[in-house]
Each structure stands twice: as C-alpha cells, then as structure tokens.
Tab-separated table of C-alpha atoms in Angstrom:
chain	number	residue	atom	x	y	z
A	1	MET	CA	73.657	124.271	117.585
A	2	SER	CA	74.397	127.002	119.482
A	3	ASP	CA	77.818	128.586	120.328
A	4	VAL	CA	77.949	129.594	124.339
A	5	ARG	CA	81.609	131.482	125.515
A	6	PHE	CA	81.690	131.167	129.548
A	7	THR	CA	83.764	133.117	131.133
A	8	HIS	CA	84.383	131.978	135.064
A	9	ILE	CA	85.047	135.197	136.594
A	10	GLY	CA	85.447	132.883	140.257
A	11	GLY	CA	82.969	131.000	142.896
A	12	PRO	CA	79.902	131.083	140.725
A	13	THR	CA	79.663	133.508	138.812
A	14	VAL	CA	80.277	133.013	135.161
A	15	LEU	CA	78.994	135.476	132.238
A	16	ILE	CA	77.311	133.616	129.714
A	17	GLU	CA	77.588	134.965	126.114
A	18	PHE	CA	74.980	133.817	122.904
A	19	ASP	CA	72.974	135.082	120.045
A	20	GLY	CA	73.768	138.668	121.545
A	21	TRP	CA	72.601	138.063	125.109
A	22	ARG	CA	74.595	138.505	128.534
A	23	LEU	CA	73.407	137.073	130.993
A	24	LEU	CA	75.587	136.924	133.853
A	25	THR	CA	75.187	134.937	137.765
A	26	ASP	CA	75.501	135.121	141.149
A	27	PRO	CA	77.843	138.345	140.519
A	28	THR	CA	80.603	138.234	143.587
A	29	PHE	CA	82.869	141.121	142.252
A	30	ASP	CA	84.108	141.757	146.523
A	31	PRO	CA	88.229	141.803	147.030
A	32	PRO	CA	89.431	139.000	148.853
A	33	GLY	CA	89.731	139.271	152.671
A	34	ARG	CA	86.743	140.538	154.639
A	35	THR	CA	84.298	137.429	156.664
A	36	TYR	CA	81.017	137.403	155.750
A	37	GLY	CA	78.778	135.874	158.131
A	38	PHE	CA	75.529	133.250	156.934
A	39	GLY	CA	73.258	133.797	160.101
A	40	TRP	CA	73.006	131.005	162.649
A	41	GLY	CA	76.728	131.709	164.378
A	42	THR	CA	78.112	130.648	160.619
A	43	SER	CA	80.638	133.006	159.200
A	44	SER	CA	83.719	132.642	156.039
A	45	ARG	CA	86.615	134.719	154.768
A	46	LYS	CA	86.110	135.324	151.292
A	47	LEU	CA	90.450	134.005	149.980
A	48	THR	CA	90.605	135.118	146.383
A	49	GLY	CA	88.995	137.343	144.645
A	50	PRO	CA	87.171	138.433	140.886
A	51	ALA	CA	89.115	136.908	137.790
A	52	LEU	CA	87.549	140.151	135.847
A	53	PRO	CA	86.821	143.490	137.637
A	54	ALA	CA	83.011	144.367	137.457
A	55	ALA	CA	84.190	147.878	135.369
A	56	GLY	CA	85.546	145.903	133.245
A	57	LEU	CA	82.164	143.664	132.465
A	58	GLY	CA	80.160	145.133	130.103
A	59	PRO	CA	76.636	145.334	129.820
A	60	VAL	CA	74.386	142.632	131.645
A	61	ASP	CA	70.988	141.615	130.230
A	62	ALA	CA	69.587	140.234	132.934
A	63	VAL	CA	71.799	138.859	135.959
A	64	LEU	CA	70.600	134.775	137.551
A	65	LEU	CA	70.470	135.069	140.684
A	66	THR	CA	70.155	131.664	143.215
A	67	HIS	CA	69.785	133.525	146.097
A	68	ASP	CA	70.541	136.520	147.793
A	69	HIS	CA	71.189	136.278	151.236
A	70	HIS	CA	74.597	134.780	151.671
A	71	GLY	CA	77.662	136.829	151.127
A	72	ASP	CA	79.754	134.563	148.064
A	73	ASN	CA	76.852	134.382	145.782
A	74	LEU	CA	75.828	137.776	146.151
A	75	ASP	CA	78.393	140.510	147.959
A	76	VAL	CA	78.224	144.280	147.718
A	77	ALA	CA	80.504	145.029	144.783
A	78	GLY	CA	77.553	142.899	142.834
A	79	ARG	CA	74.425	144.315	145.011
A	80	LEU	CA	75.421	147.333	142.667
A	81	LEU	CA	75.331	145.180	139.374
A	82	LEU	CA	72.325	144.425	140.075
A	83	THR	CA	70.734	148.328	139.531
A	84	ALA	CA	72.926	148.500	136.424
A	85	ALA	CA	71.694	145.399	134.996
A	86	THR	CA	68.020	144.462	132.967
A	87	THR	CA	66.394	141.988	135.107
A	88	THR	CA	67.086	140.101	137.318
A	89	ILE	CA	65.817	136.572	138.453
A	90	THR	CA	65.576	134.764	142.009
A	91	THR	CA	63.495	133.263	144.240
A	92	SER	CA	60.399	134.863	145.166
A	93	SER	CA	61.726	136.266	148.760
A	94	GLY	CA	64.901	136.884	147.061
A	95	ALA	CA	62.655	139.114	144.615
A	96	ARG	CA	60.562	140.999	147.076
A	97	ARG	CA	64.219	141.984	149.106
A	98	LEU	CA	65.468	143.297	146.115
A	99	GLY	CA	62.045	145.401	144.657
A	100	GLY	CA	63.232	147.439	141.298
A	101	THR	CA	62.784	144.901	137.755
A	102	ALA	CA	63.774	141.181	140.199
A	103	ARG	CA	61.611	139.301	139.038
A	104	GLY	CA	60.665	136.199	141.936
A	105	LEU	CA	60.595	132.790	140.778
A	106	LYS	CA	59.556	129.378	143.055
A	107	ALA	CA	60.456	126.252	142.272
A	108	GLY	CA	58.929	124.544	139.186
A	109	GLN	CA	58.289	127.972	137.837
A	110	SER	CA	59.231	129.777	134.612
A	111	THR	CA	60.247	133.386	132.685
A	112	ARG	CA	61.216	134.711	129.725
A	113	LEU	CA	64.088	136.885	128.968
A	114	GLU	CA	62.722	138.199	125.304
A	115	ALA	CA	64.518	140.631	122.763
A	116	PRO	CA	64.175	141.750	119.197
A	117	GLY	CA	66.483	140.571	116.663
A	118	ARG	CA	67.552	136.825	119.832
A	119	PRO	CA	65.606	134.079	120.233
A	120	ALA	CA	63.572	134.723	122.797
A	121	ILE	CA	64.618	132.258	126.758
A	122	GLU	CA	62.812	130.009	128.747
A	123	ILE	CA	63.839	130.239	132.420
A	124	THR	CA	62.710	127.310	134.504
A	125	ALA	CA	63.319	127.878	139.007
A	126	THR	CA	64.554	123.984	139.708
A	127	PRO	CA	64.973	123.040	143.824
A	128	CYS	CA	67.979	123.058	146.129
A	129	ARG	CA	68.145	122.494	149.217
A	130	HIS	CA	70.796	124.378	150.719
A	131	GLY	CA	71.487	122.346	153.451
A	132	PRO	CA	70.545	118.405	155.344
A	133	PRO	CA	66.824	117.612	155.571
A	134	LEU	CA	65.132	120.401	157.631
A	135	SER	CA	67.151	123.900	157.528
A	136	ARG	CA	65.069	124.951	154.480
A	137	PRO	CA	64.005	128.104	157.266
A	138	ILE	CA	68.004	128.632	157.860
A	139	THR	CA	69.721	128.084	154.808
A	140	GLY	CA	65.957	129.736	153.479
A	141	ASP	CA	65.359	130.029	149.302
A	142	VAL	CA	67.747	128.476	147.279
A	143	ILE	CA	67.090	127.638	143.351
A	144	GLY	CA	68.956	126.792	140.101
A	145	PHE	CA	67.568	127.440	136.836
A	146	ALA	CA	67.059	125.533	133.666
A	147	LEU	CA	67.762	127.707	130.396
A	148	THR	CA	66.186	126.234	126.690
A	149	TRP	CA	66.061	128.631	123.894
A	150	PRO	CA	66.203	127.523	120.449
A	151	GLY	CA	69.123	125.436	117.990
A	152	GLN	CA	70.224	123.783	121.340
A	153	MET	CA	71.914	120.162	120.287
A	154	HIS	CA	72.212	118.658	123.181
A	155	GLY	CA	69.466	119.633	125.367
A	156	PRO	CA	68.794	122.598	128.144
A	157	LEU	CA	72.190	124.148	130.119
A	158	TRP	CA	70.787	123.928	133.683
A	159	ILE	CA	73.109	125.464	136.374
A	160	THR	CA	71.810	124.056	139.972
A	161	GLY	CA	72.881	126.080	142.500
A	162	ASP	CA	74.282	126.166	145.919
A	163	THR	CA	72.256	122.933	147.049
A	164	VAL	CA	73.355	119.239	147.883
A	165	TYR	CA	71.397	116.300	146.025
A	166	HIS	CA	68.388	114.953	147.165
A	167	ARG	CA	65.394	113.782	145.461
A	168	ALA	CA	62.892	116.621	143.968
A	169	LEU	CA	66.686	117.352	142.796
A	170	HIS	CA	67.139	113.861	140.229
A	171	ARG	CA	63.422	114.080	139.806
A	172	ALA	CA	63.372	118.329	137.841
A	173	ALA	CA	66.778	116.890	136.634
A	174	ALA	CA	65.720	113.750	134.912
A	175	ALA	CA	62.374	116.037	133.508
A	176	ILE	CA	65.444	118.431	131.998
A	177	ARG	CA	66.829	116.437	130.525
A	178	PRO	CA	69.922	119.267	130.500
A	179	GLY	CA	73.001	118.572	128.159
A	180	THR	CA	75.103	121.301	129.861
A	181	VAL	CA	74.987	121.599	133.694
A	182	LEU	CA	77.027	124.646	135.559
A	183	LEU	CA	77.670	122.426	139.212
A	184	HIS	CA	77.717	124.112	142.371
A	185	LEU	CA	79.783	122.115	144.183
A	186	GLY	CA	82.243	122.545	147.509
A	187	GLY	CA	80.623	120.117	149.729
A	188	VAL	CA	80.357	123.551	151.805
A	189	GLY	CA	81.038	122.911	155.517
A	190	PHE	CA	81.590	124.899	159.231
A	191	PRO	CA	82.662	123.587	162.650
A	192	LEU	CA	79.194	125.150	164.124
A	193	THR	CA	77.792	121.998	162.066
A	194	GLY	CA	80.184	119.237	162.060
A	195	PRO	CA	80.064	117.004	159.194
A	196	LEU	CA	76.851	118.683	157.618
A	197	HIS	CA	77.003	119.527	154.254
A	198	TYR	CA	75.080	122.222	152.138
A	199	THR	CA	76.327	122.240	148.705
A	200	MET	CA	76.594	119.110	146.723
A	201	THR	CA	79.867	117.310	146.868
A	202	ALA	CA	82.290	115.541	144.060
A	203	ARG	CA	80.741	111.817	144.999
A	204	GLN	CA	76.861	113.194	145.068
A	205	ALA	CA	77.279	115.187	142.015
A	206	VAL	CA	78.548	111.584	139.987
A	207	ARG	CA	75.730	109.582	141.343
A	208	LEU	CA	73.769	112.790	139.658
A	209	CYS	CA	74.906	113.064	136.688
A	210	GLY	CA	75.297	109.983	136.391
A	211	ALA	CA	71.475	108.840	136.484
A	212	ILE	CA	70.966	111.250	133.882
A	213	SER	CA	73.853	111.743	131.261
A	214	PRO	CA	74.633	115.232	130.300
A	215	HIS	CA	76.407	115.785	127.507
A	216	THR	CA	79.098	118.132	129.159
A	217	ILE	CA	79.359	119.109	132.551
A	218	LEU	CA	81.638	122.396	134.453
A	219	PRO	CA	82.183	122.447	138.009
A	220	VAL	CA	81.720	125.676	139.777
A	221	HIS	CA	81.501	127.487	143.416
A	222	TYR	CA	84.613	124.891	144.772
A	223	GLU	CA	87.213	126.657	145.989
A	224	GLY	CA	88.085	130.120	147.088
A	225	TRP	CA	86.199	130.946	150.191
A	226	GLN	CA	87.602	129.297	153.728
A	227	HIS	CA	83.492	127.384	154.240
A	228	PHE	CA	84.671	125.164	150.520
A	229	ARG	CA	85.927	121.612	152.487
A	230	GLN	CA	86.143	120.012	148.612
A	231	GLY	CA	88.306	122.300	146.635
A	232	ARG	CA	89.681	121.024	142.717
A	233	ASP	CA	91.846	118.907	143.933
A	234	GLY	CA	89.603	116.308	146.615
A	235	ILE	CA	87.027	117.252	143.761
A	236	GLU	CA	89.600	115.390	140.724
A	237	ARG	CA	90.534	112.374	143.738
A	238	ASP	CA	86.972	111.174	143.781
A	239	LEU	CA	86.710	111.318	139.847
A	240	ARG	CA	88.951	108.714	139.335
A	241	ARG	CA	87.217	106.375	141.078
A	242	ALA	CA	84.382	107.177	138.940
A	243	PRO	CA	82.768	105.472	136.228
A	244	GLN	CA	84.428	106.745	133.209
A	245	GLN	CA	80.988	107.864	131.151
A	246	VAL	CA	80.709	109.905	134.019
A	247	ARG	CA	84.058	111.449	134.906
A	248	ALA	CA	84.987	112.020	130.858
A	249	ARG	CA	82.033	114.499	130.652
A	250	PHE	CA	83.416	116.853	133.691
A	251	HIS	CA	85.343	119.618	131.727
A	252	TRP	CA	87.049	122.360	133.856
A	253	LEU	CA	86.457	126.660	132.216
A	254	PRO	CA	89.166	128.327	132.804
A	255	THR	CA	89.461	131.162	135.280
A	256	GLY	CA	89.179	134.862	133.591
A	257	SER	CA	89.622	133.905	130.392
A	258	ALA	CA	86.286	132.544	127.871
A	259	GLU	CA	85.932	129.509	126.126
A	260	HIS	CA	83.527	128.838	123.397
A	261	LEU	CA	81.250	125.557	123.359
A	262	GLN	CA	79.105	124.321	121.334
A	263	LEU	CA	75.514	123.804	123.103
C-alpha cells in the first residue's frame, strides 16, 4: 500500500509526494489577471492565482508536463521552475522546444524515474486529443501519464492531461486499469469555436470512469480561467445524475493543503 500526499496548487498543478519522491504536474504559478493567447484567435484570462508560491515549493524531482504550449498548463513562472527540477517529462515536440533535461514521449512510450533508496517509477504516456476530431494541428501535441511503482494497492496513478473523451483514450484507460485518476475537466470552450469542447465535461468523465471503475477520481483543472465552461458547480450537478458507483468515487482535493490518500 502506498501513502501518497497530494497538494492541489491550482488549475492542473498538483504536487505528488511519496516514498521520497516529489513530482509536480503542469506548473502554473503566475498571478491572476493576464490574458494568454492559445493560437488561432483563441485566448483566456487567468482569474485566480496559485494557492502556494513557486518559491515555497521546495525541491522537485520531476515535472510531468502534459504540454508546454498553453499558458494554463505552463506559464512564465512555471517555465522558471523547470530549470530547477531534476527532469521534465513531456511530449516529444515539447522536449525539443524545452531542451535541457526534458524527456520526450509519445503516447504508448515509457520512461523510468530511479533514485537510490526510492522505488522506481514507470511512467507511460497516454493519448490525449485536446479538442474535436482533426484538431491536433491546431491544438498541438498533448499526453497524459500513467505512473506505476511497487506497493500500489488499487492500480496505477493516471493523470489524464487535457483531453476530450475519444476511443484511443478509452482503450488506453482500459489497458492501464488505473486505481486513481487525476482527471482534467472543465469543458473548455471559446466564443470563436462555438459549442466545441477542448477538455472533458463531467458527462464525458462519467462515461469514461464508468467503463474503467477506478478506486478514486480526483478532479483538477476545471476553474480559475475564463475559458472553462463547467466549473465545480456544473460538474457536481451532472454527477448527481450519474450512477452511484461512479459518483461515489469522485473526491475533491482541497486547494493549497496536502491530503494523504492510500494508493
């Protein structure tokens, strides 16, 4: 059994600590108020700042960066933090842009984190589609991460990354059989593209999680930015209509304080 400490800093940014490891997802530490361009005429304003400052974070062994080209997953302060982390694991295209110690993965590829006195972590990239069909040339490469290490009781930890529900995601999740899912939600949309979604809605998440039955579902990246169409209230409203066996598995992490979970 693994005792894992999760600290939700805001947006997609979570500090994950266990057995001496300190991993950070998608670092976003800029203050609120700035508008960030996402390309092709889309943009969004950051509405809330991080619950913890980057300066008080302490050492980070690895950054798990789902993609480097959108400011709500990697902002200016987050980029500075990358230089202090031992390594960054991200998309192949992102690793080429970042250089340095960045390791690039494509969906299905794996890498390992190893250090004396700590369990080795196997990290496998999972597929993401950050928008409707055929949107990849516009939205760019994105991956999620499945983390496996000795002692996990319920199965791997899966970080979905920014993605909508699609067949490749379902197939990957069924193969992983995750015990805990760090689930990117929010139903992202933009005025320019009308009703199209660029991340999962709660209804899509219920469909996915109902098929794979993880032990624990931890929603993240659903508020704090102008482009989210479904915040916590909307997610909870849809969850009330979901099957009890799925609804009961959702757990909201507090923002800014650590919570211990058994994985």
